[in-house]
């Protein structure tokens, strides 16, 4: 597959920072909407995308995407680099025009509406703070351009900074703040207009691991307290699983699956989803239907499953997805359904958990996880791996593997 031009899927703010107020008026994180309540009709989705497509030459960065985001939902667009997720966010923000399809905010078609009229706030990946302005001036900048009275500006800025726990930092310059604090200011700047939709472009990617975890919790808490509708783009599976109400997983410009974090993790629609979200043992085999259940013939033996698509045909080529934590590790030998004996070929101690890699024959090697409390088997030991039929998810070959 041809790769897109690198610049097409990068949401760079260099232009924003370089071209002064004229550029900021068009690409400000506030998007300079009219200061009024959201135009959403009761019962309408806050955001609807209808068969949205964006091409760069012969490459479809976004290919027929349709989805609906409910009011107050924290909705994630998740996918690997180059999948089209940032291009999709650019389309929603108004920084790019679709080749076909429609974008609706609260039932209102805004496909041709410029960014400043879309009632949306934007949080950039690299913060996009004016380095010569104080925190308060950065947050207030869009309000000034919108000619909001000084007293109201001050009240709005104070409220926005308090919401992100930065009330005492109004007089600081951005270079006096940590990365996490700068990201909070960027978030306050997006919230100061009380937008109907907040767009976040990988906002935590520049933070270290500990700060990312803290900011996840703060953004989630802020979302829940204010009832915000958020469209959040990321490649970080842990970020999406821990924060999202629902997730849309993108691959090659298309949606592979939309669902809650638990639905995507426990019941992936295809092998790509199973492998991309979390870790998975994927075992190829042939489907055999037996008394309302499925028996999958694999090179290592038969696997019984109660989690399968009823459209799966007899003898169809499938793959069995088993999460490592769903494999119980015990001494060998052991018999019974979905019990496999094998040699422990490697272990990895990760502190809270220990990972076991077990060769069970037929060229099949499985990964299992148990709490890292010590006293487990060692390399070279014979062990048995057992899993319940409900934890064996049978995936059909739908071209998404």
mmCIF file of C-alpha atoms in Angstrom:
data_model
loop_
_atom_site.group_PDB
_atom_site.id
_atom_site.type_symbol
_atom_site.label_atom_id
_atom_site.label_comp_id
_atom_site.label_asym_id
_atom_site.label_seq_id
_atom_site.Cartn_x
_atom_site.Cartn_y
_atom_site.Cartn_z
ATOM 1 C CA UNK A 1 0.000 0.000 0.000
ATOM 2 C CA UNK A 2 1.319 3.447 -0.886
ATOM 3 C CA UNK A 3 2.228 5.606 2.091
ATOM 4 C CA UNK A 4 0.749 9.113 2.376
ATOM 5 C CA UNK A 5 2.947 12.175 2.276
ATOM 6 C CA UNK A 6 4.344 12.602 5.782
ATOM 7 C CA UNK A 7 2.932 16.081 6.209
ATOM 8 C CA UNK A 8 -0.643 15.056 5.531
ATOM 9 C CA UNK A 9 -1.116 13.174 8.794
ATOM 10 C CA UNK A 10 0.942 15.496 11.036
ATOM 11 C CA UNK A 11 -1.030 18.125 12.966
ATOM 12 C CA UNK A 12 1.835 20.619 13.169
ATOM 13 C CA UNK A 13 1.280 23.989 14.834
ATOM 14 C CA UNK A 14 4.407 25.655 13.454
ATOM 15 C CA UNK A 15 2.298 27.792 11.152
ATOM 16 C CA UNK A 16 0.072 28.677 14.083
ATOM 17 C CA UNK A 17 3.042 29.972 16.078
ATOM 18 C CA UNK A 18 4.805 31.662 13.158
ATOM 19 C CA UNK A 19 2.137 33.720 11.426
ATOM 20 C CA UNK A 20 0.758 35.822 14.220
ATOM 21 C CA UNK A 21 -2.785 36.898 14.968
ATOM 22 C CA UNK A 22 -4.195 36.348 11.473
ATOM 23 C CA UNK A 23 -3.295 32.662 11.602
ATOM 24 C CA UNK A 24 -4.464 32.400 15.204
ATOM 25 C CA UNK A 25 -7.858 33.789 14.260
ATOM 26 C CA UNK A 26 -8.292 30.873 11.887
ATOM 27 C CA UNK A 27 -6.475 28.093 13.732
ATOM 28 C CA UNK A 28 -6.756 29.081 17.395
ATOM 29 C CA UNK A 29 -7.575 26.272 19.831
ATOM 30 C CA UNK A 30 -10.792 28.189 20.579
ATOM 31 C CA UNK A 31 -11.809 28.135 16.908
ATOM 32 C CA UNK A 32 -13.520 31.450 17.754
ATOM 33 C CA UNK A 33 -17.075 30.244 17.757
ATOM 34 C CA UNK A 34 -20.056 32.493 18.532
ATOM 35 C CA UNK A 35 -20.426 32.660 22.319
ATOM 36 C CA UNK A 36 -23.662 30.725 22.656
ATOM 37 C CA UNK A 37 -24.850 27.352 23.820
ATOM 38 C CA UNK A 38 -24.365 24.315 21.634
ATOM 39 C CA UNK A 39 -26.791 24.052 18.744
ATOM 40 C CA UNK A 40 -27.404 20.363 19.414
ATOM 41 C CA UNK A 41 -30.980 19.232 19.041
ATOM 42 C CA UNK A 42 -32.189 17.094 21.923
ATOM 43 C CA UNK A 43 -31.641 13.451 21.054
ATOM 44 C CA UNK A 44 -29.215 14.282 18.245
ATOM 45 C CA UNK A 45 -25.584 13.100 18.318
ATOM 46 C CA UNK A 46 -23.135 15.860 19.188
ATOM 47 C CA UNK A 47 -21.048 14.860 16.160
ATOM 48 C CA UNK A 48 -22.007 12.824 13.097
ATOM 49 C CA UNK A 49 -19.713 11.810 10.258
ATOM 50 C CA UNK A 50 -21.391 10.493 7.133
ATOM 51 C CA UNK A 51 -19.272 8.553 4.626
ATOM 52 C CA UNK A 52 -16.384 10.981 5.033
ATOM 53 C CA UNK A 53 -13.548 10.643 2.512
ATOM 54 C CA UNK A 54 -10.303 12.555 2.056
ATOM 55 C CA UNK A 55 -7.742 11.731 -0.621
ATOM 56 C CA UNK A 56 -4.236 12.987 -1.272
ATOM 57 C CA UNK A 57 -3.613 12.126 -4.912
ATOM 58 C CA UNK A 58 -4.437 8.440 -5.239
ATOM 59 C CA UNK A 59 -4.098 7.773 -1.498
ATOM 60 C CA UNK A 60 -7.275 7.651 0.623
ATOM 61 C CA UNK A 61 -6.225 8.949 4.052
ATOM 62 C CA UNK A 62 -9.851 8.753 5.225
ATOM 63 C CA UNK A 63 -12.002 6.284 3.341
ATOM 64 C CA UNK A 64 -15.772 6.357 3.821
ATOM 65 C CA UNK A 65 -15.825 6.898 7.597
ATOM 66 C CA UNK A 66 -19.235 7.083 9.306
ATOM 67 C CA UNK A 67 -19.780 7.398 13.049
ATOM 68 C CA UNK A 68 -21.832 9.242 15.676
ATOM 69 C CA UNK A 69 -20.616 10.695 18.982
ATOM 70 C CA UNK A 70 -23.219 11.186 21.709
ATOM 71 C CA UNK A 71 -23.428 14.403 23.778
ATOM 72 C CA UNK A 72 -21.127 14.179 26.779
ATOM 73 C CA UNK A 73 -19.203 11.216 25.362
ATOM 74 C CA UNK A 74 -15.438 10.804 25.625
ATOM 75 C CA UNK A 75 -14.866 9.217 22.228
ATOM 76 C CA UNK A 76 -11.451 7.993 21.104
ATOM 77 C CA UNK A 77 -10.059 7.542 17.602
ATOM 78 C CA UNK A 78 -7.322 4.939 18.015
ATOM 79 C CA UNK A 79 -4.935 3.529 15.461
ATOM 80 C CA UNK A 80 -1.323 3.091 14.369
ATOM 81 C CA UNK A 81 0.708 5.837 12.709
ATOM 82 C CA UNK A 82 -0.521 6.654 9.213
ATOM 83 C CA UNK A 83 -3.991 5.163 9.703
ATOM 84 C CA UNK A 84 -5.745 8.490 9.025
ATOM 85 C CA UNK A 85 -6.830 9.433 12.548
ATOM 86 C CA UNK A 86 -5.220 12.889 12.573
ATOM 87 C CA UNK A 87 -6.498 13.635 9.083
ATOM 88 C CA UNK A 88 -9.971 12.738 10.365
ATOM 89 C CA UNK A 89 -9.531 15.193 13.257
ATOM 90 C CA UNK A 90 -8.397 17.896 10.827
ATOM 91 C CA UNK A 91 -11.591 17.364 8.835
ATOM 92 C CA UNK A 92 -13.733 17.702 11.960
ATOM 93 C CA UNK A 93 -11.843 20.831 13.032
ATOM 94 C CA UNK A 94 -12.190 22.402 9.589
ATOM 95 C CA UNK A 95 -8.465 22.542 8.832
ATOM 96 C CA UNK A 96 -8.994 20.275 5.803
ATOM 97 C CA UNK A 97 -11.918 19.811 3.433
ATOM 98 C CA UNK A 98 -13.361 16.364 2.675
ATOM 99 C CA UNK A 99 -13.600 15.167 -0.892
ATOM 100 C CA UNK A 100 -17.001 13.683 -0.098
ATOM 101 C CA UNK A 101 -19.296 13.043 2.846
ATOM 102 C CA UNK A 102 -20.782 15.280 5.529
ATOM 103 C CA UNK A 103 -19.881 16.516 9.022
ATOM 104 C CA UNK A 104 -22.726 17.446 11.366
ATOM 105 C CA UNK A 105 -22.524 19.147 14.761
ATOM 106 C CA UNK A 106 -25.753 18.577 16.677
ATOM 107 C CA UNK A 107 -27.613 17.765 13.465
ATOM 108 C CA UNK A 108 -26.343 20.928 11.720
ATOM 109 C CA UNK A 109 -24.295 20.399 8.550
ATOM 110 C CA UNK A 110 -20.999 22.253 9.060
ATOM 111 C CA UNK A 111 -19.019 20.529 6.293
ATOM 112 C CA UNK A 112 -18.388 23.852 4.540
ATOM 113 C CA UNK A 113 -18.242 25.959 7.723
ATOM 114 C CA UNK A 114 -14.810 27.497 8.477
ATOM 115 C CA UNK A 115 -13.058 26.501 11.724
ATOM 116 C CA UNK A 116 -14.054 29.663 13.599
ATOM 117 C CA UNK A 117 -17.743 28.849 13.170
ATOM 118 C CA UNK A 118 -17.720 25.213 14.342
ATOM 119 C CA UNK A 119 -18.301 25.611 18.094
ATOM 120 C CA UNK A 120 -15.272 23.457 18.898
ATOM 121 C CA UNK A 121 -12.156 23.782 21.042
ATOM 122 C CA UNK A 122 -8.788 22.345 20.050
ATOM 123 C CA UNK A 123 -5.935 20.937 22.141
ATOM 124 C CA UNK A 124 -2.783 20.533 20.059
ATOM 125 C CA UNK A 125 -0.137 17.869 20.479
ATOM 126 C CA UNK A 126 2.664 20.416 21.033
ATOM 127 C CA UNK A 127 0.609 22.847 23.187
ATOM 128 C CA UNK A 128 0.925 25.842 20.750
ATOM 129 C CA UNK A 129 1.336 28.364 23.591
ATOM 130 C CA UNK A 130 2.544 31.874 22.776
ATOM 131 C CA UNK A 131 5.996 31.996 24.461
ATOM 132 C CA UNK A 132 5.952 35.782 25.058
ATOM 133 C CA UNK A 133 2.520 35.772 26.740
ATOM 134 C CA UNK A 134 1.694 34.859 30.315
ATOM 135 C CA UNK A 135 -0.553 31.904 31.072
ATOM 136 C CA UNK A 136 -3.535 34.209 31.596
ATOM 137 C CA UNK A 137 -2.808 36.072 28.352
ATOM 138 C CA UNK A 138 -2.575 32.808 26.421
ATOM 139 C CA UNK A 139 -5.930 31.638 27.736
ATOM 140 C CA UNK A 140 -7.504 35.065 27.208
ATOM 141 C CA UNK A 141 -6.121 35.695 23.729
ATOM 142 C CA UNK A 142 -9.036 34.358 21.751
ATOM 143 C CA UNK A 143 -11.530 36.162 23.973
ATOM 144 C CA UNK A 144 -9.739 39.446 23.294
ATOM 145 C CA UNK A 145 -9.904 38.827 19.552
ATOM 146 C CA UNK A 146 -13.601 38.191 19.974
ATOM 147 C CA UNK A 147 -13.952 41.558 21.730
ATOM 148 C CA UNK A 148 -15.260 40.120 24.975
ATOM 149 C CA UNK A 149 -15.377 42.779 27.763
ATOM 150 C CA UNK A 150 -12.371 42.792 30.074
ATOM 151 C CA UNK A 151 -14.260 41.824 33.230
ATOM 152 C CA UNK A 152 -15.924 38.864 31.516
ATOM 153 C CA UNK A 153 -12.574 37.819 30.035
ATOM 154 C CA UNK A 154 -10.986 37.830 33.468
ATOM 155 C CA UNK A 155 -13.825 35.795 34.973
ATOM 156 C CA UNK A 156 -13.716 33.246 32.154
ATOM 157 C CA UNK A 157 -9.944 32.873 32.374
ATOM 158 C CA UNK A 158 -10.058 32.413 36.146
ATOM 159 C CA UNK A 159 -12.765 29.782 35.778
ATOM 160 C CA UNK A 160 -10.868 27.903 33.051
ATOM 161 C CA UNK A 161 -7.590 27.916 34.988
ATOM 162 C CA UNK A 162 -9.331 26.745 38.142
ATOM 163 C CA UNK A 163 -10.914 23.882 36.194
ATOM 164 C CA UNK A 164 -7.446 22.567 35.258
ATOM 165 C CA UNK A 165 -5.948 23.268 38.716
ATOM 166 C CA UNK A 166 -3.711 26.099 37.508
ATOM 167 C CA UNK A 167 -5.449 29.033 39.214
ATOM 168 C CA UNK A 168 -2.205 30.368 40.743
ATOM 169 C CA UNK A 169 -0.172 30.312 37.523
ATOM 170 C CA UNK A 170 -1.754 33.146 35.551
ATOM 171 C CA UNK A 171 1.338 35.385 35.724
ATOM 172 C CA UNK A 172 3.822 32.685 34.677
ATOM 173 C CA UNK A 173 5.336 32.372 31.210
ATOM 174 C CA UNK A 174 5.038 29.008 29.402
ATOM 175 C CA UNK A 175 8.790 28.289 29.725
ATOM 176 C CA UNK A 176 8.411 28.437 33.505
ATOM 177 C CA UNK A 177 6.001 25.492 33.462
ATOM 178 C CA UNK A 178 6.481 21.748 33.200
ATOM 179 C CA UNK A 179 5.174 19.833 30.199
ATOM 180 C CA UNK A 180 2.158 18.650 32.164
ATOM 181 C CA UNK A 181 1.369 22.196 33.298
ATOM 182 C CA UNK A 182 1.675 23.516 29.743
ATOM 183 C CA UNK A 183 -0.752 20.873 28.559
ATOM 184 C CA UNK A 184 -3.225 21.948 31.247
ATOM 185 C CA UNK A 185 -2.963 25.538 29.989
ATOM 186 C CA UNK A 186 -3.631 24.356 26.440
ATOM 187 C CA UNK A 187 -6.697 22.539 27.745
ATOM 188 C CA UNK A 188 -7.884 25.620 29.654
ATOM 189 C CA UNK A 189 -7.510 27.687 26.488
ATOM 190 C CA UNK A 190 -9.745 25.233 24.625
ATOM 191 C CA UNK A 191 -12.369 25.275 27.391
ATOM 192 C CA UNK A 192 -12.577 29.029 27.947
ATOM 193 C CA UNK A 193 -15.280 29.390 25.264
ATOM 194 C CA UNK A 194 -17.338 26.495 26.693
ATOM 195 C CA UNK A 195 -17.321 24.743 23.299
ATOM 196 C CA UNK A 196 -19.840 22.126 22.285
ATOM 197 C CA UNK A 197 -17.030 19.786 21.199
ATOM 198 C CA UNK A 198 -13.411 19.500 22.385
ATOM 199 C CA UNK A 199 -10.881 18.005 19.941
ATOM 200 C CA UNK A 200 -7.641 16.557 21.318
ATOM 201 C CA UNK A 201 -4.748 15.558 19.065
ATOM 202 C CA UNK A 202 -2.492 13.127 20.978
ATOM 203 C CA UNK A 203 -2.282 15.644 23.856
ATOM 204 C CA UNK A 204 -0.145 13.459 26.151
ATOM 205 C CA UNK A 205 2.435 12.159 23.676
ATOM 206 C CA UNK A 206 5.126 14.665 24.743
ATOM 207 C CA UNK A 207 4.885 13.776 28.462
ATOM 208 C CA UNK A 208 6.840 11.149 30.365
ATOM 209 C CA UNK A 209 5.132 7.957 31.509
ATOM 210 C CA UNK A 210 4.235 9.109 35.027
ATOM 211 C CA UNK A 211 2.856 12.451 33.848
ATOM 212 C CA UNK A 212 0.806 10.724 31.154
ATOM 213 C CA UNK A 213 -0.946 8.625 33.779
ATOM 214 C CA UNK A 214 -1.643 11.704 35.922
ATOM 215 C CA UNK A 215 -2.974 13.706 32.973
ATOM 216 C CA UNK A 216 -5.195 10.818 31.872
ATOM 217 C CA UNK A 217 -6.893 10.940 35.236
ATOM 218 C CA UNK A 218 -7.203 14.732 35.191
ATOM 219 C CA UNK A 219 -8.683 14.891 31.694
ATOM 220 C CA UNK A 220 -11.120 12.091 32.522
ATOM 221 C CA UNK A 221 -12.157 13.832 35.754
ATOM 222 C CA UNK A 222 -12.581 17.159 33.951
ATOM 223 C CA UNK A 223 -14.674 15.479 31.266
ATOM 224 C CA UNK A 224 -16.929 13.861 33.858
ATOM 225 C CA UNK A 225 -17.309 17.010 35.976
ATOM 226 C CA UNK A 226 -18.137 19.349 33.077
ATOM 227 C CA UNK A 227 -20.057 16.871 30.913
ATOM 228 C CA UNK A 228 -17.885 17.690 27.905
ATOM 229 C CA UNK A 229 -18.132 16.023 24.518
ATOM 230 C CA UNK A 230 -14.592 15.073 23.501
ATOM 231 C CA UNK A 231 -13.097 13.575 20.352
ATOM 232 C CA UNK A 232 -9.653 12.322 21.337
ATOM 233 C CA UNK A 233 -7.048 11.007 18.867
ATOM 234 C CA UNK A 234 -4.246 8.717 20.065
ATOM 235 C CA UNK A 235 -2.082 5.738 19.127
ATOM 236 C CA UNK A 236 -1.740 4.720 22.792
ATOM 237 C CA UNK A 237 -3.926 1.691 23.546
ATOM 238 C CA UNK A 238 -3.592 2.044 27.328
ATOM 239 C CA UNK A 239 -4.686 5.677 27.105
ATOM 240 C CA UNK A 240 -7.789 4.747 25.138
ATOM 241 C CA UNK A 241 -8.718 1.708 27.249
ATOM 242 C CA UNK A 242 -8.390 3.595 30.536
ATOM 243 C CA UNK A 243 -10.264 6.761 29.535
ATOM 244 C CA UNK A 244 -12.741 6.206 26.702
ATOM 245 C CA UNK A 245 -16.476 5.723 26.807
ATOM 246 C CA UNK A 246 -16.171 4.288 23.296
ATOM 247 C CA UNK A 247 -13.324 3.742 20.857
ATOM 248 C CA UNK A 248 -13.200 3.682 17.062
ATOM 249 C CA UNK A 249 -10.153 1.779 15.815
ATOM 250 C CA UNK A 250 -8.851 2.957 12.442
ATOM 251 C CA UNK A 251 -6.721 1.100 9.952
ATOM 252 C CA UNK A 252 -5.730 2.278 6.465
ATOM 253 C CA UNK A 253 -8.286 5.092 6.518
ATOM 254 C CA UNK A 254 -11.239 2.948 7.563
ATOM 255 C CA UNK A 255 -12.948 2.016 10.818
ATOM 256 C CA UNK A 256 -12.179 -1.557 11.827
ATOM 257 C CA UNK A 257 -14.404 -1.656 14.925
ATOM 258 C CA UNK A 258 -16.331 0.715 17.197
ATOM 259 C CA UNK A 259 -17.255 -0.216 20.755
ATOM 260 C CA UNK A 260 -16.552 0.187 24.448
ATOM 261 C CA UNK A 261 -13.044 -0.597 25.669
ATOM 262 C CA UNK A 262 -14.241 -3.890 27.151
ATOM 263 C CA UNK A 263 -16.046 -4.887 23.951
ATOM 264 C CA UNK A 264 -12.952 -4.273 21.835
ATOM 265 C CA UNK A 265 -10.669 -6.094 24.239
ATOM 266 C CA UNK A 266 -12.894 -9.070 25.104
ATOM 267 C CA UNK A 267 -14.597 -9.480 21.722
ATOM 268 C CA UNK A 268 -12.364 -8.111 18.954
ATOM 269 C CA UNK A 269 -13.930 -8.153 15.506
ATOM 270 C CA UNK A 270 -10.800 -9.351 13.724
ATOM 271 C CA UNK A 271 -7.183 -10.341 14.207
ATOM 272 C CA UNK A 272 -5.923 -6.790 13.678
ATOM 273 C CA UNK A 273 -8.024 -5.496 16.592
ATOM 274 C CA UNK A 274 -7.043 -8.465 18.772
ATOM 275 C CA UNK A 275 -3.347 -7.901 18.151
ATOM 276 C CA UNK A 276 -3.408 -4.081 18.247
ATOM 277 C CA UNK A 277 -5.360 -3.670 21.482
ATOM 278 C CA UNK A 278 -3.513 -5.425 24.286
ATOM 279 C CA UNK A 279 -1.677 -8.682 23.688
ATOM 280 C CA UNK A 280 -3.107 -11.820 22.149
ATOM 281 C CA UNK A 281 -2.199 -15.373 21.278
ATOM 282 C CA UNK A 282 -3.503 -15.938 17.745
ATOM 283 C CA UNK A 283 -3.716 -19.589 16.737
ATOM 284 C CA UNK A 284 -4.783 -20.571 13.188
ATOM 285 C CA UNK A 285 -7.145 -23.481 12.656
ATOM 286 C CA UNK A 286 -10.288 -24.886 11.002
ATOM 287 C CA UNK A 287 -13.772 -24.453 12.403
ATOM 288 C CA UNK A 288 -15.946 -27.450 13.325
ATOM 289 C CA UNK A 289 -19.451 -26.925 14.743
ATOM 290 C CA UNK A 290 -20.476 -29.241 17.608
ATOM 291 C CA UNK A 291 -23.779 -28.952 19.528
ATOM 292 C CA UNK A 292 -23.961 -25.147 19.561
ATOM 293 C CA UNK A 293 -20.280 -24.756 20.287
ATOM 294 C CA UNK A 294 -17.250 -24.599 18.084
ATOM 295 C CA UNK A 295 -14.280 -26.911 18.029
ATOM 296 C CA UNK A 296 -11.268 -25.444 16.239
ATOM 297 C CA UNK A 297 -8.723 -27.899 14.887
ATOM 298 C CA UNK A 298 -5.229 -26.456 15.373
ATOM 299 C CA UNK A 299 -1.709 -27.810 14.946
ATOM 300 C CA UNK A 300 -1.456 -28.154 18.732
ATOM 301 C CA UNK A 301 -4.826 -29.869 19.212
ATOM 302 C CA UNK A 302 -8.505 -28.956 19.405
ATOM 303 C CA UNK A 303 -9.744 -25.749 21.045
ATOM 304 C CA UNK A 304 -13.364 -25.481 22.265
ATOM 305 C CA UNK A 305 -15.037 -22.071 22.030
ATOM 306 C CA UNK A 306 -18.373 -20.496 22.892
ATOM 307 C CA UNK A 307 -17.307 -17.063 21.571
ATOM 308 C CA UNK A 308 -17.678 -17.142 17.797
ATOM 309 C CA UNK A 309 -19.551 -15.550 14.928
ATOM 310 C CA UNK A 310 -22.583 -17.740 14.101
ATOM 311 C CA UNK A 311 -21.950 -17.061 10.428
ATOM 312 C CA UNK A 312 -18.732 -19.089 10.635
ATOM 313 C CA UNK A 313 -18.974 -22.034 8.265
ATOM 314 C CA UNK A 314 -17.925 -25.652 8.725
ATOM 315 C CA UNK A 315 -14.254 -26.034 7.782
ATOM 316 C CA UNK A 316 -13.690 -22.304 7.493
ATOM 317 C CA UNK A 317 -10.170 -21.018 8.169
ATOM 318 C CA UNK A 318 -10.207 -19.064 11.435
ATOM 319 C CA UNK A 319 -7.891 -17.827 14.163
ATOM 320 C CA UNK A 320 -8.383 -18.335 17.888
ATOM 321 C CA UNK A 321 -7.650 -15.324 20.083
ATOM 322 C CA UNK A 322 -6.658 -16.054 23.690
ATOM 323 C CA UNK A 323 -5.506 -13.259 25.960
ATOM 324 C CA UNK A 324 -2.394 -14.176 27.999
ATOM 325 C CA UNK A 325 -4.124 -13.450 31.311
ATOM 326 C CA UNK A 326 -6.870 -15.950 30.448
ATOM 327 C CA UNK A 327 -4.400 -18.843 30.359
ATOM 328 C CA UNK A 328 -4.011 -20.571 33.710
ATOM 329 C CA UNK A 329 -0.557 -22.037 34.326
ATOM 330 C CA UNK A 330 -0.331 -25.310 36.239
ATOM 331 C CA UNK A 331 1.905 -28.337 36.704
ATOM 332 C CA UNK A 332 2.071 -31.000 34.027
ATOM 333 C CA UNK A 333 0.488 -33.343 33.239
ATOM 334 C CA UNK A 334 -3.182 -32.316 33.226
ATOM 335 C CA UNK A 335 -6.092 -33.398 31.070
ATOM 336 C CA UNK A 336 -9.407 -31.882 30.084
ATOM 337 C CA UNK A 337 -10.932 -29.387 27.707
ATOM 338 C CA UNK A 338 -8.581 -26.710 26.392
ATOM 339 C CA UNK A 339 -5.653 -28.101 28.407
ATOM 340 C CA UNK A 340 -2.282 -28.132 26.677
ATOM 341 C CA UNK A 341 1.003 -29.469 28.011
ATOM 342 C CA UNK A 342 4.260 -27.886 26.922
ATOM 343 C CA UNK A 343 7.746 -26.761 27.813
ATOM 344 C CA UNK A 344 8.389 -23.383 29.424
ATOM 345 C CA UNK A 345 10.961 -21.899 27.059
ATOM 346 C CA UNK A 346 11.312 -18.368 28.495
ATOM 347 C CA UNK A 347 10.115 -16.130 31.324
ATOM 348 C CA UNK A 348 10.007 -12.359 31.779
ATOM 349 C CA UNK A 349 9.691 -10.819 35.235
ATOM 350 C CA UNK A 350 7.988 -7.394 35.067
ATOM 351 C CA UNK A 351 7.483 -6.672 38.737
ATOM 352 C CA UNK A 352 3.744 -6.915 39.188
ATOM 353 C CA UNK A 353 3.437 -9.799 36.708
ATOM 354 C CA UNK A 354 5.533 -12.563 35.229
ATOM 355 C CA UNK A 355 5.220 -13.644 31.599
ATOM 356 C CA UNK A 356 5.624 -17.265 30.513
ATOM 357 C CA UNK A 357 6.323 -18.421 26.964
ATOM 358 C CA UNK A 358 5.301 -22.040 26.471
ATOM 359 C CA UNK A 359 5.820 -24.279 23.429
ATOM 360 C CA UNK A 360 2.836 -26.653 23.214
ATOM 361 C CA UNK A 361 3.737 -28.502 19.998
ATOM 362 C CA UNK A 362 2.797 -28.142 16.349
ATOM 363 C CA UNK A 363 4.929 -25.009 16.142
ATOM 364 C CA UNK A 364 2.525 -23.178 18.501
ATOM 365 C CA UNK A 365 3.999 -21.003 21.233
ATOM 366 C CA UNK A 366 1.697 -19.338 23.741
ATOM 367 C CA UNK A 367 2.204 -16.464 26.138
ATOM 368 C CA UNK A 368 0.653 -16.591 29.622
ATOM 369 C CA UNK A 369 0.694 -14.044 32.457
ATOM 370 C CA UNK A 370 0.486 -14.559 36.207
ATOM 371 C CA UNK A 371 1.062 -12.298 39.208
ATOM 372 C CA UNK A 372 4.769 -11.861 39.865
ATOM 373 C CA UNK A 373 4.711 -13.203 43.410
ATOM 374 C CA UNK A 374 7.461 -15.796 42.939
ATOM 375 C CA UNK A 375 7.385 -19.539 43.393
ATOM 376 C CA UNK A 376 6.346 -20.244 39.799
ATOM 377 C CA UNK A 377 7.820 -22.706 37.318
ATOM 378 C CA UNK A 378 11.224 -22.120 35.784
ATOM 379 C CA UNK A 379 12.658 -22.314 32.308
ATOM 380 C CA UNK A 380 12.649 -25.860 30.962
ATOM 381 C CA UNK A 381 9.841 -27.055 33.241
ATOM 382 C CA UNK A 382 6.866 -28.910 31.805
ATOM 383 C CA UNK A 383 3.627 -26.996 32.458
ATOM 384 C CA UNK A 384 -0.029 -27.109 31.469
ATOM 385 C CA UNK A 385 -1.977 -24.172 30.057
ATOM 386 C CA UNK A 386 -5.771 -24.178 30.480
ATOM 387 C CA UNK A 387 -8.419 -21.712 29.307
ATOM 388 C CA UNK A 388 -12.218 -21.573 29.406
ATOM 389 C CA UNK A 389 -14.200 -21.945 26.146
ATOM 390 C CA UNK A 390 -15.637 -18.436 26.665
ATOM 391 C CA UNK A 391 -12.095 -17.016 26.607
ATOM 392 C CA UNK A 392 -11.341 -18.512 23.179
ATOM 393 C CA UNK A 393 -12.571 -15.925 20.670
ATOM 394 C CA UNK A 394 -12.824 -17.325 17.148
ATOM 395 C CA UNK A 395 -12.020 -14.743 14.483
ATOM 396 C CA UNK A 396 -13.019 -15.096 10.857
ATOM 397 C CA UNK A 397 -10.717 -14.025 8.037
ATOM 398 C CA UNK A 398 -12.366 -10.787 6.907
ATOM 399 C CA UNK A 399 -9.355 -9.191 5.254
ATOM 400 C CA UNK A 400 -8.462 -7.163 8.352
ATOM 401 C CA UNK A 401 -5.793 -9.541 9.625
#
